[in-house]
PDB file of C-alpha atoms in Angstrom:
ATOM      1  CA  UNK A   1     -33.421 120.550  52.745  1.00 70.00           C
ATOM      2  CA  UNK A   2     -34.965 122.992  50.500  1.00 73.00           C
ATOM      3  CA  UNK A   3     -37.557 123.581  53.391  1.00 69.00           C
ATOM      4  CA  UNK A   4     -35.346 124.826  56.081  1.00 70.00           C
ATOM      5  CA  UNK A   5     -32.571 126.652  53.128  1.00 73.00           C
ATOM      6  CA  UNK A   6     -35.851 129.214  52.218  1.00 73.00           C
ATOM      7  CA  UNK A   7     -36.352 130.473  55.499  1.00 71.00           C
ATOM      8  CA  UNK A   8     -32.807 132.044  55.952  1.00 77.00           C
ATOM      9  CA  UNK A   9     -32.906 133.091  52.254  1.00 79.00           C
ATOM     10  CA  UNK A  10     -36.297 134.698  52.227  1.00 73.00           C
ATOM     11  CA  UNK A  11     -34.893 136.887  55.110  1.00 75.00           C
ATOM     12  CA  UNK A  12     -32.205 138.459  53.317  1.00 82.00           C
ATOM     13  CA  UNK A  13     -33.809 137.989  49.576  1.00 79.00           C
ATOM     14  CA  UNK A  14     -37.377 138.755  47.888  1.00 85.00           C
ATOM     15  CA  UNK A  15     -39.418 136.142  46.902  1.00 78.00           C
ATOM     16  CA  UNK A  16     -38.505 136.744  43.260  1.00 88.00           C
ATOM     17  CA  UNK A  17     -34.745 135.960  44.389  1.00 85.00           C
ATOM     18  CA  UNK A  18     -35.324 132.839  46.297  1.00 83.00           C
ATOM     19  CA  UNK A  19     -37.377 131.453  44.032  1.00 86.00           C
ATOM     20  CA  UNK A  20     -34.308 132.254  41.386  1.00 90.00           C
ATOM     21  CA  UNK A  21     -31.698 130.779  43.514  1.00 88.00           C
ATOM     22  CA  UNK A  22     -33.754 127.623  44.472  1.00 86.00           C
ATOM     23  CA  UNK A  23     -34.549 127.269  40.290  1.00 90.00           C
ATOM     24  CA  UNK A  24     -30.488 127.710  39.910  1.00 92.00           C
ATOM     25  CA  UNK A  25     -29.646 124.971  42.348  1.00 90.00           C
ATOM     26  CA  UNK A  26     -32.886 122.544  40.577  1.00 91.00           C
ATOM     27  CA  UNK A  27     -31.190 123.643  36.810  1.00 94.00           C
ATOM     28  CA  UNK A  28     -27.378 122.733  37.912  1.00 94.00           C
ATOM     29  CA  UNK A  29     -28.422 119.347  39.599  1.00 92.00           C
ATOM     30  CA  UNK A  30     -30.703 119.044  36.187  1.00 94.00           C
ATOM     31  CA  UNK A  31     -28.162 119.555  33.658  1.00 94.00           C
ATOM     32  CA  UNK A  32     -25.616 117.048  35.828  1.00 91.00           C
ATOM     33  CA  UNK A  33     -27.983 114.546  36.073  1.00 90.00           C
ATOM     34  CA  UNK A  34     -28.684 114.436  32.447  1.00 89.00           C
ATOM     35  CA  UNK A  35     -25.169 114.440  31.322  1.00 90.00           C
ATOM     36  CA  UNK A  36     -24.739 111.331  33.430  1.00 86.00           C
ATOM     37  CA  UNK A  37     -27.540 109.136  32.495  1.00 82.00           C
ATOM     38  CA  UNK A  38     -26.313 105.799  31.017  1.00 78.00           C
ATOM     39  CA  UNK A  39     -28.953 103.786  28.781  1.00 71.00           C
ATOM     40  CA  UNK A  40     -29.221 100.162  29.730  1.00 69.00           C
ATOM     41  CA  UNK A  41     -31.198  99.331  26.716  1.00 63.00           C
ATOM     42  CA  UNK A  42     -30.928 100.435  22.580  1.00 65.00           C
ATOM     43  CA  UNK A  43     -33.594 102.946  21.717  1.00 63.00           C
ATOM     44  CA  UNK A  44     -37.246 101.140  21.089  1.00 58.00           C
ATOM     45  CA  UNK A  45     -38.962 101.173  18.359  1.00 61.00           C
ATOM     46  CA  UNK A  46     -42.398 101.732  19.924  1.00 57.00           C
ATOM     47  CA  UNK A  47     -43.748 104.647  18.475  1.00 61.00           C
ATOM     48  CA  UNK A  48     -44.619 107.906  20.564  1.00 67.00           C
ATOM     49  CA  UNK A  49     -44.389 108.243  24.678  1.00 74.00           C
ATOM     50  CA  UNK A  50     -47.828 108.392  25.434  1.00 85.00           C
ATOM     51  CA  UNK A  51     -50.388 105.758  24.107  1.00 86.00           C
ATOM     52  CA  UNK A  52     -53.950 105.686  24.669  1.00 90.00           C
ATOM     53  CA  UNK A  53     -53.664 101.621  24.119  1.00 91.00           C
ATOM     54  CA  UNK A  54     -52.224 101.291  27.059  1.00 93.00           C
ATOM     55  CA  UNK A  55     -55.129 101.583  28.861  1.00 95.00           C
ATOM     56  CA  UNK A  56     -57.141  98.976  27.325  1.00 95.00           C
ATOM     57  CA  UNK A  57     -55.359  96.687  29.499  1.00 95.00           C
ATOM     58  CA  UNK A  58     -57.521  97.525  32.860  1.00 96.00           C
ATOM     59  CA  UNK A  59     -54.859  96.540  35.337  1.00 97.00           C
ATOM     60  CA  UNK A  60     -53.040  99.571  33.962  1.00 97.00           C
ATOM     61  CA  UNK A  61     -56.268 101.661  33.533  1.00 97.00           C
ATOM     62  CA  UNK A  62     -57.393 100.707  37.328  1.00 98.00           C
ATOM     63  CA  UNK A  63     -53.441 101.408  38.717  1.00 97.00           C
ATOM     64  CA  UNK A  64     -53.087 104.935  36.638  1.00 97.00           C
ATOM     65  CA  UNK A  65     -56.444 105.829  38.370  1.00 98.00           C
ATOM     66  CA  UNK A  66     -55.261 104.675  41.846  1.00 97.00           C
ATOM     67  CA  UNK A  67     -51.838 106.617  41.443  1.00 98.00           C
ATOM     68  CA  UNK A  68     -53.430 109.966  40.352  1.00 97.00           C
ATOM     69  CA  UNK A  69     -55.682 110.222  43.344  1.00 97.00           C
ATOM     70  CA  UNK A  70     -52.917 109.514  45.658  1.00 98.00           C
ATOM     71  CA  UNK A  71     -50.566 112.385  43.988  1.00 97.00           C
ATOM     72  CA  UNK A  72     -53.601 114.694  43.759  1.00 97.00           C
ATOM     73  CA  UNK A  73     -53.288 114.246  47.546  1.00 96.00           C
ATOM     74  CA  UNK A  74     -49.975 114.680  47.866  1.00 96.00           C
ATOM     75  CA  UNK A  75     -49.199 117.100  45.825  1.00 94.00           C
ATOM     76  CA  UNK A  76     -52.192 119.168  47.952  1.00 93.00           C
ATOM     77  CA  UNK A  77     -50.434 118.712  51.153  1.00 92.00           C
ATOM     78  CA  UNK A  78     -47.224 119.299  49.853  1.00 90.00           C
ATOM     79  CA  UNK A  79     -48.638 122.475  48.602  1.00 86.00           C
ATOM     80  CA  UNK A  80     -50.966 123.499  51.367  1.00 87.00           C
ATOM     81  CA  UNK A  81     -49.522 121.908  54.667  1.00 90.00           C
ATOM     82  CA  UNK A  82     -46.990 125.243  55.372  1.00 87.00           C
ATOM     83  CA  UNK A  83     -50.288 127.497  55.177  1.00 86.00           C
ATOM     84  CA  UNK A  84     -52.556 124.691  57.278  1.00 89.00           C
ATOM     85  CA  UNK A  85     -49.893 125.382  59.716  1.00 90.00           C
ATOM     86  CA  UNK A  86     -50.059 128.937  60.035  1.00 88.00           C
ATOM     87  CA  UNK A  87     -54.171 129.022  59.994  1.00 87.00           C
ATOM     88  CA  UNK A  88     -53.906 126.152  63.189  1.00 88.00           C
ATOM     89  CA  UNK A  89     -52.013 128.517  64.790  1.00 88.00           C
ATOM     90  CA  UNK A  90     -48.687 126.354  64.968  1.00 89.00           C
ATOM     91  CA  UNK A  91     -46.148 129.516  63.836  1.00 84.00           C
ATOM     92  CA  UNK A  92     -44.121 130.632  61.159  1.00 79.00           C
ATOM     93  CA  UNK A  93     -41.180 128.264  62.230  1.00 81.00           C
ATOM     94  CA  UNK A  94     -43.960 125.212  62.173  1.00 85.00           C
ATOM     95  CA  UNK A  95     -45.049 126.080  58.507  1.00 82.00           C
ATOM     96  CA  UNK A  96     -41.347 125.347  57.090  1.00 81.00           C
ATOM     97  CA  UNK A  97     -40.410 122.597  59.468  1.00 88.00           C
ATOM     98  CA  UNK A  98     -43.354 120.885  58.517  1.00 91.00           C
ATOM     99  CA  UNK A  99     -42.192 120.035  54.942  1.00 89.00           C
ATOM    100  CA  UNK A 100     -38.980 119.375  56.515  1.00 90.00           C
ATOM    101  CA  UNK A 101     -40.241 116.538  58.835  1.00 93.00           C
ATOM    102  CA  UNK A 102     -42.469 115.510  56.131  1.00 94.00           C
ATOM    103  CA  UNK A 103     -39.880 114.689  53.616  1.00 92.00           C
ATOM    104  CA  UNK A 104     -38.099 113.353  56.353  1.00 93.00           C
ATOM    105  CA  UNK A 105     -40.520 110.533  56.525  1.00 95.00           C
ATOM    106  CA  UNK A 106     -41.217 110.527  52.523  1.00 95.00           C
ATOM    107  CA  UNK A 107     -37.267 109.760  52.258  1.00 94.00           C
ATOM    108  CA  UNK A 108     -37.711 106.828  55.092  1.00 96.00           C
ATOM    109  CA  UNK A 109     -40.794 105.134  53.164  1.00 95.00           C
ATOM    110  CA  UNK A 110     -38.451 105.300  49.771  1.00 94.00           C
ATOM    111  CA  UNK A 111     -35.800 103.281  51.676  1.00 93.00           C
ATOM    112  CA  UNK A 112     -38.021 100.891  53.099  1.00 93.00           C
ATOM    113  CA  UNK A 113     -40.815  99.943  50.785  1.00 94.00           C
ATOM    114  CA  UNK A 114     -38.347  98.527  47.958  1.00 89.00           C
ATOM    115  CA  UNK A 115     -36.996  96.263  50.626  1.00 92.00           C
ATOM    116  CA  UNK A 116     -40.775  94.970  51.717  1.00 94.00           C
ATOM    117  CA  UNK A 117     -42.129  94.744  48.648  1.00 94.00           C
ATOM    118  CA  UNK A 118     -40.052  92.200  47.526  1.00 91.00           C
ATOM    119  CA  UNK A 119     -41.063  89.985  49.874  1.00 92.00           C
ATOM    120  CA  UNK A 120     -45.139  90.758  49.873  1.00 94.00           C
ATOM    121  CA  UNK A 121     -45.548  91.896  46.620  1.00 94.00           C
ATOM    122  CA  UNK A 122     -45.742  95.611  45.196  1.00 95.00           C
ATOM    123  CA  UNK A 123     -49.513  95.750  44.660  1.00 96.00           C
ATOM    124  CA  UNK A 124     -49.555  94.122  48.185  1.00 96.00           C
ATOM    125  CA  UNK A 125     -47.317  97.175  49.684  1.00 96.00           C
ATOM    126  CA  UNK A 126     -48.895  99.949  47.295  1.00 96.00           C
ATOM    127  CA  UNK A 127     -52.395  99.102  49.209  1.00 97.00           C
ATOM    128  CA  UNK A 128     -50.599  99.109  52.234  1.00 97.00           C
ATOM    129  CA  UNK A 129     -48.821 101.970  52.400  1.00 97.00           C
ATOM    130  CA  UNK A 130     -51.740 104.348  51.343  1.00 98.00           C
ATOM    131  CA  UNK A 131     -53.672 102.273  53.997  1.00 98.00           C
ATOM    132  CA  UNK A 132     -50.979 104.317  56.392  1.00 97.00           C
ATOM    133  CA  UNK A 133     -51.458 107.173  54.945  1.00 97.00           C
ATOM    134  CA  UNK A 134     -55.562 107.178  54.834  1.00 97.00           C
ATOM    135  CA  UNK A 135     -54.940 106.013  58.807  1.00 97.00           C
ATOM    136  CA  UNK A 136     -52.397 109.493  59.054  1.00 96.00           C
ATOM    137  CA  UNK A 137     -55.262 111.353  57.423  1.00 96.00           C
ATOM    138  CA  UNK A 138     -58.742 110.403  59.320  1.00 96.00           C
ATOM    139  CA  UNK A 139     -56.968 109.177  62.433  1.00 95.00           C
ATOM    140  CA  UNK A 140     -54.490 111.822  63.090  1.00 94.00           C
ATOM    141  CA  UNK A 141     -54.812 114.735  60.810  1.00 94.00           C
ATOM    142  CA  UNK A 142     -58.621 115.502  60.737  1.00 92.00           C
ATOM    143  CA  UNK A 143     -58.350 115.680  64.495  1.00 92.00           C
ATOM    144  CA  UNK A 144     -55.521 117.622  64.896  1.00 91.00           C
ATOM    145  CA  UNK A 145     -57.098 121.050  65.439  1.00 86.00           C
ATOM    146  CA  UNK A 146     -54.392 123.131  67.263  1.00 88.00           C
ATOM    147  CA  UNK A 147     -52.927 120.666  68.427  1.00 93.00           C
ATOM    148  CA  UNK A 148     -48.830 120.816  67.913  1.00 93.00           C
ATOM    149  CA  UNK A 149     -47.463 117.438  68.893  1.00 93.00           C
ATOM    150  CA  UNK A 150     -50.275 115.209  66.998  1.00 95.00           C
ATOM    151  CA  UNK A 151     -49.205 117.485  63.819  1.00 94.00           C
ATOM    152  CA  UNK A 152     -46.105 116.466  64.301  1.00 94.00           C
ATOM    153  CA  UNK A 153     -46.973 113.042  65.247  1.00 96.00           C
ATOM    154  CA  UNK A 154     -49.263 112.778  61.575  1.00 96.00           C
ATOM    155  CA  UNK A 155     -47.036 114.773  59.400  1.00 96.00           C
ATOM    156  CA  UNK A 156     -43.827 112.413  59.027  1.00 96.00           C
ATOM    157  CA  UNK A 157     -46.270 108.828  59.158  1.00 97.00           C
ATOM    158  CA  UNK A 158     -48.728 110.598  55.794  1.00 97.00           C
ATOM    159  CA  UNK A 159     -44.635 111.203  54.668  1.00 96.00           C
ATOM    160  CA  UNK A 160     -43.870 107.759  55.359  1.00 97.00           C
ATOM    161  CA  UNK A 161     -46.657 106.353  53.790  1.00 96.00           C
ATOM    162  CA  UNK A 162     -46.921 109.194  50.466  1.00 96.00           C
ATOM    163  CA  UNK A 163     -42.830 108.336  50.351  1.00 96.00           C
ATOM    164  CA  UNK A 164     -43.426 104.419  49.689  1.00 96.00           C
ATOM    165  CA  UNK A 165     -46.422 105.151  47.353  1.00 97.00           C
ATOM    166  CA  UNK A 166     -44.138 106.946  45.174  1.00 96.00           C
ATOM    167  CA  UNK A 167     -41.320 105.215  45.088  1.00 96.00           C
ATOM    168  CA  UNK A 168     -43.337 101.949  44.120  1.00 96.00           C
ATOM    169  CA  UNK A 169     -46.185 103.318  41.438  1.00 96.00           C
ATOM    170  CA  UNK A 170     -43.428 103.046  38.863  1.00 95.00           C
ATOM    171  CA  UNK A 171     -42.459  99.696  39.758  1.00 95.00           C
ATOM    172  CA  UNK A 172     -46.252  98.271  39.089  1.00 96.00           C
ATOM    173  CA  UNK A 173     -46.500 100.090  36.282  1.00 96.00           C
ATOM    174  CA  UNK A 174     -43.383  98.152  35.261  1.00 94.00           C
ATOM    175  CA  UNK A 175     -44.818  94.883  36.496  1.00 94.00           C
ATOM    176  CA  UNK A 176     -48.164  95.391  33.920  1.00 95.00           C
ATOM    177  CA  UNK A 177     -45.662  95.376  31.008  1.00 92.00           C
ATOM    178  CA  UNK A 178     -42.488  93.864  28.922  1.00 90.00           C
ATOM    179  CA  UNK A 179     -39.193  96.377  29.785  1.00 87.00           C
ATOM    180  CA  UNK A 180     -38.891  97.078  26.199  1.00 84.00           C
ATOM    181  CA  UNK A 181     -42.476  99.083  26.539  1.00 90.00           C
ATOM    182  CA  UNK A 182     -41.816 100.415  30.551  1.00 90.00           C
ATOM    183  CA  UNK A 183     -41.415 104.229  28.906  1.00 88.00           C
ATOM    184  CA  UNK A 184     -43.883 104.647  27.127  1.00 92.00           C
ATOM    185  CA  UNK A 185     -46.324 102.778  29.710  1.00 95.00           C
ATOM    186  CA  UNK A 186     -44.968 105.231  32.364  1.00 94.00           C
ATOM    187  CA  UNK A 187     -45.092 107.908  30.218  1.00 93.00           C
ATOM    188  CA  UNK A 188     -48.741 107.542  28.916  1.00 95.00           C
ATOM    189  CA  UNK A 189     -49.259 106.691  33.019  1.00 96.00           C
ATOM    190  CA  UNK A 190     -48.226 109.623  34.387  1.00 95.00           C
ATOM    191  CA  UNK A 191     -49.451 111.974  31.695  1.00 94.00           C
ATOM    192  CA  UNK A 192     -52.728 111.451  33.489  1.00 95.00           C
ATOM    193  CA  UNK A 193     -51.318 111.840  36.762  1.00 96.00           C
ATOM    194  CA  UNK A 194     -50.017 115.052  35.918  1.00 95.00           C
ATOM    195  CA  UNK A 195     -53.209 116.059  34.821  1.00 95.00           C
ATOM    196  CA  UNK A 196     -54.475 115.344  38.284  1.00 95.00           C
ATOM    197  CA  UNK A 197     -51.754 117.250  40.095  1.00 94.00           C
ATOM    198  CA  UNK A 198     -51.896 119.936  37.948  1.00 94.00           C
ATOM    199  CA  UNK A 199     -55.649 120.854  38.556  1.00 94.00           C
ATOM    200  CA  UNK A 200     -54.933 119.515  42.309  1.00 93.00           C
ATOM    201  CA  UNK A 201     -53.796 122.630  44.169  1.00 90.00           C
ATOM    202  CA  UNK A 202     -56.350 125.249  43.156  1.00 92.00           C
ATOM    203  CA  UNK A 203     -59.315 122.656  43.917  1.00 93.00           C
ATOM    204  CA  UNK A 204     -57.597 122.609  47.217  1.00 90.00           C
ATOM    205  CA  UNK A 205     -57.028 125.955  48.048  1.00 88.00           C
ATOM    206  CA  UNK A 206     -60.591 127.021  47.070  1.00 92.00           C
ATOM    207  CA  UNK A 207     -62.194 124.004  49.528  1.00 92.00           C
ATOM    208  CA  UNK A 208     -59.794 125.287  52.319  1.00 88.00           C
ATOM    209  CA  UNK A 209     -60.710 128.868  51.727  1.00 88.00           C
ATOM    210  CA  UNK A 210     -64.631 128.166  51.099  1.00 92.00           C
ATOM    211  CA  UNK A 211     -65.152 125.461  53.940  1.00 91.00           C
ATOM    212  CA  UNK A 212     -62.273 125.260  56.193  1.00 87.00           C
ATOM    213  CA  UNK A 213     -59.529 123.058  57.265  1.00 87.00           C
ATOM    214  CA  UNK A 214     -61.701 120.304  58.003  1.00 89.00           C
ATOM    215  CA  UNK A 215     -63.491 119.911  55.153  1.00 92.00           C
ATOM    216  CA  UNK A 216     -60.525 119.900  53.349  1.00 92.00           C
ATOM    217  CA  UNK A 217     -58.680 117.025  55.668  1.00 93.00           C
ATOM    218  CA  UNK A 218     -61.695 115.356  55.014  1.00 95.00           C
ATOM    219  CA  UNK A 219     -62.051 115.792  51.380  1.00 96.00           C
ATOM    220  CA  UNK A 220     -58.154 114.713  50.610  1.00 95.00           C
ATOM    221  CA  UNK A 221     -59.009 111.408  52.822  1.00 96.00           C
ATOM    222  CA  UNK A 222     -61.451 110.490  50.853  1.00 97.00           C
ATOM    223  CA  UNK A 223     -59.463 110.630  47.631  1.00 97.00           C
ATOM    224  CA  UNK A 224     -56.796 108.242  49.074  1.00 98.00           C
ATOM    225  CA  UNK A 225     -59.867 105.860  50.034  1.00 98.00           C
ATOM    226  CA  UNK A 226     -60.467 106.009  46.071  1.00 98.00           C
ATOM    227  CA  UNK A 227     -56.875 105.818  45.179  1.00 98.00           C
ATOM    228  CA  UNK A 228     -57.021 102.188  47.903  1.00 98.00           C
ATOM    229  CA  UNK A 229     -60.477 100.663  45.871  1.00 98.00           C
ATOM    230  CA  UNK A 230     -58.373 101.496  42.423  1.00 98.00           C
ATOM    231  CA  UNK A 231     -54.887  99.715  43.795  1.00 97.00           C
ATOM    232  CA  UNK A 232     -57.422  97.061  45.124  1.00 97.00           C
ATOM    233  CA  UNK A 233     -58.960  96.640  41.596  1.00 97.00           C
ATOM    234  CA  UNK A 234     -56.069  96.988  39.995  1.00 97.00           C
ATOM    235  CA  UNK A 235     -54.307  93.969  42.141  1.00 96.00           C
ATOM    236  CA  UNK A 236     -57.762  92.070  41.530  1.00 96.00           C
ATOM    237  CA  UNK A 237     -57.371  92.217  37.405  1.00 96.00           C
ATOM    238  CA  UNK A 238     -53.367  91.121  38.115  1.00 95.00           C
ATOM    239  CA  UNK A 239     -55.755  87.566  39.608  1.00 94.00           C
ATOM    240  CA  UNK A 240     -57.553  87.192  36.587  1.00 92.00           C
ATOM    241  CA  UNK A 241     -60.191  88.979  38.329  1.00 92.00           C
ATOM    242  CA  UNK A 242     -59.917  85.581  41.496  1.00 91.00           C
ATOM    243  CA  UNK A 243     -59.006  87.677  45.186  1.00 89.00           C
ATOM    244  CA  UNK A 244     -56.539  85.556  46.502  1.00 90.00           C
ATOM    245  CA  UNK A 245     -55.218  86.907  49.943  1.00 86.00           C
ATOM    246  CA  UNK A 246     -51.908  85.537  49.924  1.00 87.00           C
ATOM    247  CA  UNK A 247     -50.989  85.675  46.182  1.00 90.00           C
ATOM    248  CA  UNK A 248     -47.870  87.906  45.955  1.00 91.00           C
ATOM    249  CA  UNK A 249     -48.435  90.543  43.315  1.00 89.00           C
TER     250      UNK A 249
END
C-alpha cells in the first residue's frame, strides 16, 4: 500500500515530509507490534546473537550464501524497479504501480509457499521458487525493453517467486538447528545477509548507470543462478552429501 499512499502524498508534501509521515506510520505499527509480542519459550542461555560457529556446519554456511544472493537481488529491484520504469519509458504512474503489483505477488507467494512446502519439502520449494524467479528474470525481464504488458506480465511472477523465498529462508534456517538455538542461528544468518543488501543498491545503481538496463537485468539473473547452486548445495549437505530426487527436505 505504501506504493500507491506516496504518490498522493508527494503531491501535496516534500520529500522530507513523506518520508516523515511514512517513518511515523513504520514507528506506530513498530512500537504496537513490540508491545504485543508473546514469548513461547524462557530466555536461552546461548550466549550472544550472532555466532561465527554456526557456520561450521556447511548446510548453514551453503543456505546463508544462497539467501544473501537472492535478497541482494531483491532488495535491487525493490530499490531500482520504479526508476527502470521511468528509463523504459513506461510513465510516472508505471514507476509506483510497479511496486504495487509487485508486492501484490510477493504477498501471494507468502500465502502459498508455507502450504507447498509442507508437502515437498522447504529446501525442495526454496530451489523452486527462485527457479521462478531466475525464469521471471532471463525469460521475461531481460527482454522486456519498452514493452508495457510483459513488465507487467514479469513484475508480479519475480514477486511471486522473491515473496515465497522470503517467507521460507527462515524456516530452513530453522530446519538446520534445535528451536532452543533458531535466534541466534537466524541472527548470525542474516547478519550476513544484511551485509549483502546493504552494499546491494549502490552496486546496482552504478551497473545501471555505467552499462544500462540490460546489463543490469542480466547481472541480477545471474546472482539468483548463484543463490539456486547454494540452495542446491545446501539441500545436498541436508543428504549427507547423497542427491536423492525425491527425498523431502
Amino acid at each position: 500500500m505504501f506504493p500507491l499512499a506516496l504518490n498522493p502524498i508527494l503531491e501535496r508534501l516534500s520529500w522530507a515530509w513523506a518520508m516523515r509521515l511514512l517513518s511515523l506510520i513504520v514507528f506506530v505499527f513498530v512500537v504496537f507490534g513490540n508491545i504485543f509480542i508473546k514469548g513461547r519459550l524462557p530466555t536461552g542461555k546461548q550466549g550472544g546473537v550472532i555466532s561465527l560457529k554456526c557456520f561450521q556446519d556447511l548446510r548453514f554456511a551453503w543456505a546463508t550464501v544462497g539467501i544473501a544472493c537472492f535478497e541482494f537481488v531483491l532488495y535491487t529491484t525493490i530499490g531500482l524497479l520504479p526508476t527502470y520504469a521511468l528509463e523504459q519509458g513506461f510513465g510516472h504512474w508505471a514507476s509506483f504501480n510497479a511496486i504495487a503489483v509487485f508486492n501484490a505477488g510477493s504477498g501471494l507467494g507468502r500465502y502459498t509457499a508455507g502450504l507447498i512446502a509442507d508437502y515437498y519439502g522447504r529446501f525442495n520449494c526454496m530451489a523452486l521458487f527462485v527457479l521462478i524467479s531466475i525464469f521471471a528474470t532471463f525469460a521475461l525481464w531481460l527482454p522486456v525493453g519498452h514493452n508495457v504488458a510483459l513488465f507487467y506480465v514479469m513484475v508480479p511472477i519475480f514477486g511471486f517467486g522473491s515473496g515465497s523465498v522470503v517467507s521460507l529462508a527462515p524456516v530452513c534456517i530453522g530446519d538446520l538447528c534445535k528451536v532452543s538455538e533458531y535466534g541466534q542461528w537466524y541472527g548470525t544468518s542474516y547478519s550476513a545477509v544484511a551485509f549483502a543488501t546493504l552494499i546491494s543498491i549502490p552496486i546496482a545503481a552504478e551497473l545501471q548507470s555505467a552499462a544500462g538496463t540490460t546489463a543490469y537485468v542480466a547481472f541480477s539473473g545471474g546472482i539468483l543462478v548463484l543463490a539456486l547452486l547454494s540452495i542446491l548445495i545446501a539441500r545436498w549437505a541436508c543428504l549427507d552429501y547423497k542427491w536423492i530426487w525425491k527425498a523431502k527436505i
